[in-house]
Tab-separated table of C-alpha atoms and ligand atoms in Angstrom:
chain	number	residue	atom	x	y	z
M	1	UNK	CA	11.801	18.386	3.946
M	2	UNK	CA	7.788	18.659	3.960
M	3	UNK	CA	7.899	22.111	5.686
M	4	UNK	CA	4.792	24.186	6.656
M	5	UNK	CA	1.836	21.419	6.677
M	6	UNK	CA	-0.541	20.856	9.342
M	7	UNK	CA	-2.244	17.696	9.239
M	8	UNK	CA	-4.237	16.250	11.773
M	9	UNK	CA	-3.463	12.994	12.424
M	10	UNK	CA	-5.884	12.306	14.840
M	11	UNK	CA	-8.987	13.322	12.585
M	12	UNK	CA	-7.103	11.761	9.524
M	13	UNK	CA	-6.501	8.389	11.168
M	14	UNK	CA	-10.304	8.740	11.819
M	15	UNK	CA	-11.186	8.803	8.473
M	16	UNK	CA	-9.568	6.276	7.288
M	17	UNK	CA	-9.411	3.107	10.171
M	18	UNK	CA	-11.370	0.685	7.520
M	19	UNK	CA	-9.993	-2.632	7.340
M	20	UNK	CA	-9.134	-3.611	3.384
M	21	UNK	CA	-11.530	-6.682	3.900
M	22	UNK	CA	-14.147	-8.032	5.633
M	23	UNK	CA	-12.168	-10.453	7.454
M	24	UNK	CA	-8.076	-10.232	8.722
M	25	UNK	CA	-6.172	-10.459	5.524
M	26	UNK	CA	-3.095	-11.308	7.521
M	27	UNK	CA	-4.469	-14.900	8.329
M	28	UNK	CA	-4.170	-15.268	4.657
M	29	UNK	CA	-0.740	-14.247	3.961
M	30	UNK	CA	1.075	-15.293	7.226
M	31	UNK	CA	1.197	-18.702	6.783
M	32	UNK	CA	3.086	-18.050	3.458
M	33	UNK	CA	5.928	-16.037	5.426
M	34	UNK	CA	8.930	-18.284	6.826
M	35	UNK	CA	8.425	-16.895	10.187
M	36	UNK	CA	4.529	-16.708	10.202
M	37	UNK	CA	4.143	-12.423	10.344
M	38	UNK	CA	1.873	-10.979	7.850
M	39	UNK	CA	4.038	-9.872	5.102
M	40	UNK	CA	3.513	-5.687	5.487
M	41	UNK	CA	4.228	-6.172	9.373
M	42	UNK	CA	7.908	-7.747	8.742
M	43	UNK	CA	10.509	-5.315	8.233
M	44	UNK	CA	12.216	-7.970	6.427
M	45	UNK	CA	9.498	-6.962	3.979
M	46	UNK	CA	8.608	-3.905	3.858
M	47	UNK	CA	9.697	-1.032	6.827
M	48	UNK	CA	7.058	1.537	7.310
M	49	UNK	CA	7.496	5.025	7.180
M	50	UNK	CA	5.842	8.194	8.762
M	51	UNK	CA	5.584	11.512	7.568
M	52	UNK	CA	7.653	13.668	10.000
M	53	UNK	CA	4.511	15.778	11.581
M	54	UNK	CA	2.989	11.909	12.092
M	55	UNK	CA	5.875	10.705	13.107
M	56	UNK	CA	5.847	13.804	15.782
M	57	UNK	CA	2.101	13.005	16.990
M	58	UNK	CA	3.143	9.314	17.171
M	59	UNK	CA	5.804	9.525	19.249
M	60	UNK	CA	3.648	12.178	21.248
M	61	UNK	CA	0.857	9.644	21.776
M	62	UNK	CA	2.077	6.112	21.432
M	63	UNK	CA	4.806	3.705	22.856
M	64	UNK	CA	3.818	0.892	19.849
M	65	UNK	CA	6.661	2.637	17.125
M	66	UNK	CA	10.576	3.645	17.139
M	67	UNK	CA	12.809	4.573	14.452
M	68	UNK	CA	13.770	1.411	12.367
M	69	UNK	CA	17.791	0.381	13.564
M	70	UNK	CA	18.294	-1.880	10.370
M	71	UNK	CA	20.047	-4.419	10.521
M	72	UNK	CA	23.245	-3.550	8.334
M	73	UNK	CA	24.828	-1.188	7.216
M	74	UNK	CA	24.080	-1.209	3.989
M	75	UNK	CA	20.167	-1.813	4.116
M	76	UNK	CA	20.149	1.230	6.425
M	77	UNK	CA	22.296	3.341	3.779
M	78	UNK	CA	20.197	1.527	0.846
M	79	UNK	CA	16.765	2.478	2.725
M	80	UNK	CA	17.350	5.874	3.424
M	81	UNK	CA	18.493	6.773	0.122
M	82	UNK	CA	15.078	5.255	-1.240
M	83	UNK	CA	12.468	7.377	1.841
M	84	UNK	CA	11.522	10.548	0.602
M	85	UNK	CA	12.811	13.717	2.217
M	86	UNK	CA	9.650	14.311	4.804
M	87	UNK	CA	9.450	10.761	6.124
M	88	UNK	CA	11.273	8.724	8.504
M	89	UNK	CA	11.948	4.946	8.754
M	90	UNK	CA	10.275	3.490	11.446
M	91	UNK	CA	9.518	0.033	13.597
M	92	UNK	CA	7.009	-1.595	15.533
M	93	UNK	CA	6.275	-3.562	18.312
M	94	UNK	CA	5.111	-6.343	16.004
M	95	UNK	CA	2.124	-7.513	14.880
M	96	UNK	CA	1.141	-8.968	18.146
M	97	UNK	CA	1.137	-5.827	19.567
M	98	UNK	CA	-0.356	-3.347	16.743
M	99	UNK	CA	-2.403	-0.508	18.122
M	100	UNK	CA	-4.808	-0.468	15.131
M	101	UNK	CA	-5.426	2.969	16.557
M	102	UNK	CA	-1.958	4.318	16.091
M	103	UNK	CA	-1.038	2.328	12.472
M	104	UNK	CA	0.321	5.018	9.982
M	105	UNK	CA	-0.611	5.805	7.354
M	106	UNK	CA	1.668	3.414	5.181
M	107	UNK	CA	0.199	0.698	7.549
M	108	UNK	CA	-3.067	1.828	6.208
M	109	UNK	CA	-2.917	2.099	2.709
M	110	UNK	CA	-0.625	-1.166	2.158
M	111	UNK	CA	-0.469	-2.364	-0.372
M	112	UNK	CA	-1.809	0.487	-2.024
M	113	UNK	CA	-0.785	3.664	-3.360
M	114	UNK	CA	-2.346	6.812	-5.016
M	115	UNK	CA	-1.564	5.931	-8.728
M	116	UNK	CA	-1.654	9.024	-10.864
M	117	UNK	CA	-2.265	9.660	-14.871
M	118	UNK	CA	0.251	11.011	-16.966
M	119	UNK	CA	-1.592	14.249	-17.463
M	120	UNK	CA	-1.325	14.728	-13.356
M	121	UNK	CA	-4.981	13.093	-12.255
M	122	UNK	CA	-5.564	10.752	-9.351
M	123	UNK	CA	-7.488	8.662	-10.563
M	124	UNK	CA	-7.569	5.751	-8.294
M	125	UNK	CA	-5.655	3.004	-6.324
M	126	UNK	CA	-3.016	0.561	-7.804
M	127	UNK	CA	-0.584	-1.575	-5.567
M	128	UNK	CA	2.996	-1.764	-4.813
M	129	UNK	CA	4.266	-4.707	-7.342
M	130	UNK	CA	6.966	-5.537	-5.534
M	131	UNK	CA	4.963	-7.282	-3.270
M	132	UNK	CA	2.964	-9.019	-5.413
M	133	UNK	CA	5.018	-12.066	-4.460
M	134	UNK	CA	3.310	-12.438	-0.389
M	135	UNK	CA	0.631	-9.788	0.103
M	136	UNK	CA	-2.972	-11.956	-0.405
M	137	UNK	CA	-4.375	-9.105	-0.673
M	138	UNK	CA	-2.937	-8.108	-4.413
M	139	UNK	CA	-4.034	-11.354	-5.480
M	140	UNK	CA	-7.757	-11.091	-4.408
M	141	UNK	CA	-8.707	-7.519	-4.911
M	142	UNK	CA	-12.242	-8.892	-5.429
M	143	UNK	CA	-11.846	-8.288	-1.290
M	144	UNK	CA	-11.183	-4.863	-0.803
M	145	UNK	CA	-14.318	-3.406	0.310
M	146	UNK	CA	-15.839	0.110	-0.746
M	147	UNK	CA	-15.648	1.548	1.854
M	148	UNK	CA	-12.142	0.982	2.392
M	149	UNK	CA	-11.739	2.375	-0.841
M	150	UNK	CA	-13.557	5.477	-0.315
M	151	UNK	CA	-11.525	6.617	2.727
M	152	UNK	CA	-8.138	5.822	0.800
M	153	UNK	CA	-9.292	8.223	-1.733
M	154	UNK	CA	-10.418	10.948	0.906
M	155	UNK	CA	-7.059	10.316	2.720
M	156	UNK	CA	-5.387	10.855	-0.219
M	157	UNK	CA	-7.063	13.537	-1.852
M	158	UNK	CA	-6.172	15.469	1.103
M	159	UNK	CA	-2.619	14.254	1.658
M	160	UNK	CA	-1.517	15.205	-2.193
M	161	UNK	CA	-3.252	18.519	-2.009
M	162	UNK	CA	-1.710	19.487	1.345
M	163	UNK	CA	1.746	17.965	0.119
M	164	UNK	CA	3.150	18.597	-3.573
M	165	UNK	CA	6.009	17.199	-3.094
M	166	UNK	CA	4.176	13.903	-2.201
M	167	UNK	CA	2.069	13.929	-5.012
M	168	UNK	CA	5.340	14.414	-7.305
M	169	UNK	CA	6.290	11.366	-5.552
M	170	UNK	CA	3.427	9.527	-5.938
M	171	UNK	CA	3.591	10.617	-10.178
M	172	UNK	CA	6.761	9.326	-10.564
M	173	UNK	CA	5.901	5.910	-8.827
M	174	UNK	CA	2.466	5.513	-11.312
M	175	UNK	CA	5.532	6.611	-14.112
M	176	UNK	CA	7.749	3.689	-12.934
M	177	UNK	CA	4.711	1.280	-13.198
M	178	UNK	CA	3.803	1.960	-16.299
M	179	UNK	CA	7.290	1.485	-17.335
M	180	UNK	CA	7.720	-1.654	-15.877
M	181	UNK	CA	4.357	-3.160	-16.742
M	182	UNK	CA	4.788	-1.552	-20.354
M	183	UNK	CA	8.014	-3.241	-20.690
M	184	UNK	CA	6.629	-6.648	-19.577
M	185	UNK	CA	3.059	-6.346	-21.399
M	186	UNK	CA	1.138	-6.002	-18.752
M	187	UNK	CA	-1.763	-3.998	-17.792
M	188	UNK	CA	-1.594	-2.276	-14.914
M	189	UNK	CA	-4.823	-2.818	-12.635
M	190	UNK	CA	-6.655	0.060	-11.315
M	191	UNK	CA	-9.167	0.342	-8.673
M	192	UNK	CA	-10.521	4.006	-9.817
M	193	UNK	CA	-12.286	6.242	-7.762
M	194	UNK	CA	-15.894	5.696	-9.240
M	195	UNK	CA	-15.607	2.339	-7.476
M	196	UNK	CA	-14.976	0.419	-10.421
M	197	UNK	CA	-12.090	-1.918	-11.740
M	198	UNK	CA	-10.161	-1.108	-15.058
M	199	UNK	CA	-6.929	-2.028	-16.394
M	200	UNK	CA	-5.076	0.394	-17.378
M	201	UNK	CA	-2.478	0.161	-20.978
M	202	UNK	CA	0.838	1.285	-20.073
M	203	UNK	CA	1.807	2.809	-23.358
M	204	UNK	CA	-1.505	5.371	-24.097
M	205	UNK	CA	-3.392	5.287	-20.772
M	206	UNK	CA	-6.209	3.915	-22.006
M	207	UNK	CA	-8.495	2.364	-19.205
M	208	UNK	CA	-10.733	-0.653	-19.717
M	209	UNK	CA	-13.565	-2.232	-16.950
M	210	UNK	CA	-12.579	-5.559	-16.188
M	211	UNK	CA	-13.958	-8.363	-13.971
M	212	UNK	CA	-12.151	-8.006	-10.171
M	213	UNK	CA	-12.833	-11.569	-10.132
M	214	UNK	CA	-10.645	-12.448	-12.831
M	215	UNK	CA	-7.550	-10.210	-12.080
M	216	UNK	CA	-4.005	-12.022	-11.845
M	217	UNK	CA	-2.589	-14.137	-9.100
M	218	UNK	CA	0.640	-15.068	-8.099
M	219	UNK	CA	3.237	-16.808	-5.758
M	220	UNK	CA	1.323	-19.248	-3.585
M	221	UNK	CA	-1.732	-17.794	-4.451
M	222	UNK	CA	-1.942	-18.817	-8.429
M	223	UNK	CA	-1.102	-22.250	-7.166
M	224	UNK	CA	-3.877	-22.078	-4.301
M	225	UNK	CA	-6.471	-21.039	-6.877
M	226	UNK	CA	-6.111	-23.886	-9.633
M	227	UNK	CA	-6.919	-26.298	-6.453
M	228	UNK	CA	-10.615	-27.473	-5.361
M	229	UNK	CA	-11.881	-26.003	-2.540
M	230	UNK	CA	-9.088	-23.036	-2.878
M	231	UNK	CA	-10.454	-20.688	-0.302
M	232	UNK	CA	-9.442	-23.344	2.646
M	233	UNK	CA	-6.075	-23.909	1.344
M	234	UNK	CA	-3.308	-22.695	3.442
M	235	UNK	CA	0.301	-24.310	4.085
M	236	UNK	CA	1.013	-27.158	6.463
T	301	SF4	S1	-2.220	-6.200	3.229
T	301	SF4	FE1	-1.253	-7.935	2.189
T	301	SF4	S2	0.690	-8.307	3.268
T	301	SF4	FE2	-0.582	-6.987	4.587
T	301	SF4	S3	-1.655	-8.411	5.954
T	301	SF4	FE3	-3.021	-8.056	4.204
T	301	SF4	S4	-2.532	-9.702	2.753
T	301	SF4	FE4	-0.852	-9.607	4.229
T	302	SF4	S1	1.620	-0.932	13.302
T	302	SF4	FE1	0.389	-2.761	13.030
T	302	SF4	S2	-0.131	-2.750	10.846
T	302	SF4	FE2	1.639	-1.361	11.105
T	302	SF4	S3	3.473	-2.612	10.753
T	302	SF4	FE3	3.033	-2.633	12.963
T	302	SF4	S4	1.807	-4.486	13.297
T	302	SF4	FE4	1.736	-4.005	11.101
């Protein structure tokens, strides 16, 4: 339990309402889902969650969110055991009827996260790779703009100094990346907060400027970009 913060959500949520891109990125991934919702709006995908004080002004201001039922058993159990003590599992309207107002803050920073050094410094934004599968977005980070970037990094700079226990969180999540990405070879991409691209080596830290342009793709995307004329592809 997060106890003894005060955030406010209203002046937070103000600071950081950029869109990732110029342009809806959930034109680009929808047509990729079976049932035509942008990946990070399907709970079959990914189910937000709210800190409890958000959660609190949410459900103080809002009708668009509800705690998430699941839909076993087991993915409830399974879920729960994964959110962090201080947040709650919660559910939409749907993306037809998103408040962009009232989107938490996971809504917000999808499909990023604060990715922290070993020697405890925020340094910048990577992205949840389990998603790397649907969300566009990870596979054209040539798109996210600066400003965007900017208020992620404001966000949280003041989320992981008012909560500890979230930046402890958010250390052991860069730790699990770098294992998995060390174990596989791969370097993990960093948007750092100087506004440039690196890569970063797993094994020593060691942080390199690269090209955004020529970052990895995957899923539908890789295919999409070896076509001509890639940025008009999308499925039939
Ligand atoms: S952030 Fe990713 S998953 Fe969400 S709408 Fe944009 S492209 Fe789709
Ligand atoms: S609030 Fe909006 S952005 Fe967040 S999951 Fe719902 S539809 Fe998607």
């Amino acid at each position: 339990m997060i106890e003894g913060i005060s955030i406010d959500f209203a002046q937070l949520y103000s600071r950081f309402e950029a869109p990732i891109a110029a342009f809806d990125c959930g034109e680009r991934c929808a047509p990729h889902n079976a049932n035509g919702v942008p990946f990070c709006c399907d709970t079959r995908h990914a189910v937000p969650t709210a800190y409890d004080a958000e959660w609190v002004f949410l459900a103080e201001n809002t009708d668009l969110w509800h705690p998430w039922q699941g839909r076993s058993e087991a993915e409830t159990r399974r879920l729960q055991k994964e959110t962090p003590d201080g947040m709650a599992l919660l559910e939409c309207k749907g993306h037809c009827l998103c408040q962009r107002g009232f989107r938490a803050i996971t809504c917000r920073a999808f499909p990023f996260f604060p990715y922290i050094t070993r020697d405890d410094r925020f340094i910048g934004m990577s992205y949840y790779w389990q998603y790397e599968y649907g969300c566009w977005v990870i596979s054209n980070l040539q798109v996210v703009t600066q400003k965007y970037r900017e208020q992620f990094i404001a966000a949280f700079d003041e989320l992981l100094e008012r909560m500890p226990e979230e930046r402890e969180s958010y250390r052991h999540y860069s730790s699990s990346m770098r294992r998995v990405f060390g174990r596989s070879g791969r370097a993990i991409p960093l948007l750092h907060r100087n506004g440039k691209t690196y890569k970063v080596t797993p094994s020593n830290g060691r942080i390199r400027r690269v090209d955004v342009d020529r970052l990895p793709k995957f899923g539908p995307y890789h295919l999409a970009a070896r076509l001509p004329f890639a940025d008009e592809v999308t499925p039939a």
